[in-house]
Amino acid sequence: MQEMNVNTVVLGAGPGGYVAAIRLAQLGVETLLVEKEYYGGVCLNVGCIP
C-alpha cells in the first residue's frame, strides 16, 4: 500500500464532492477524493439525470 500525504480528504464524489475536490486543487490544496462506487454519485448515475 502506498502512503500519501495530503491536506484534505473529500469523501464522496457526488455533485458536491467532486466540485469541492476540483476547487481545492485549483487553489493549490493537496486533495484526495475518495469514492466507493462511481464518480457523480446517485444523482448523476441513476437518480436525477438518466
Coordinates of C-alpha atoms in Angstrom, one line a residue:
M1 CA 0.0 0.0 0.0
Q2 CA 1.3 3.4 -0.9
E3 CA 1.4 6.2 1.7
M4 CA 0.1 9.6 0.7
N5 CA 0.4 12.9 2.4
V6 CA -2.5 15.3 1.6
N7 CA -4.0 18.4 3.2
T8 CA -7.7 17.5 2.6
V9 CA -9.7 14.3 2.0
V10 CA -13.1 14.6 0.3
L11 CA -15.4 11.7 1.0
G12 CA -17.8 11.0 -1.8
A13 CA -17.7 12.1 -5.5
G14 CA -21.3 13.2 -5.8
P15 CA -22.4 16.6 -7.1
G16 CA -20.8 18.4 -4.1
G17 CA -17.7 16.2 -3.5
Y18 CA -16.1 16.3 -6.9
V19 CA -16.7 20.0 -7.3
A20 CA -15.2 20.6 -3.9
A21 CA -12.1 18.5 -4.8
I22 CA -11.6 20.3 -8.1
R23 CA -11.9 23.7 -6.5
L24 CA -9.4 22.8 -3.7
A25 CA -7.0 21.5 -6.3
Q26 CA -7.3 24.7 -8.3
L27 CA -6.5 26.6 -5.1
G28 CA -3.3 24.6 -4.7
V29 CA -4.5 22.4 -1.8
E30 CA -3.3 18.8 -2.0
T31 CA -6.5 16.9 -2.1
L32 CA -7.6 13.2 -2.2
L33 CA -11.1 12.3 -3.5
V34 CA -12.4 9.0 -2.2
E35 CA -15.5 7.3 -3.8
K36 CA -16.5 3.7 -3.3
E37 CA -18.6 3.4 -6.5
Y38 CA -19.0 5.8 -9.4
Y39 CA -18.0 9.4 -9.7
G40 CA -21.0 11.6 -9.9
G41 CA -23.0 9.8 -7.2
V42 CA -26.5 8.7 -7.3
C43 CA -27.9 11.8 -8.9
L44 CA -25.7 11.6 -12.0
N45 CA -25.6 7.8 -12.4
V46 CA -29.1 6.5 -11.5
G47 CA -31.2 9.3 -10.0
C48 CA -31.8 12.7 -11.4
I49 CA -30.2 12.7 -14.8
P50 CA -30.6 9.3 -16.6

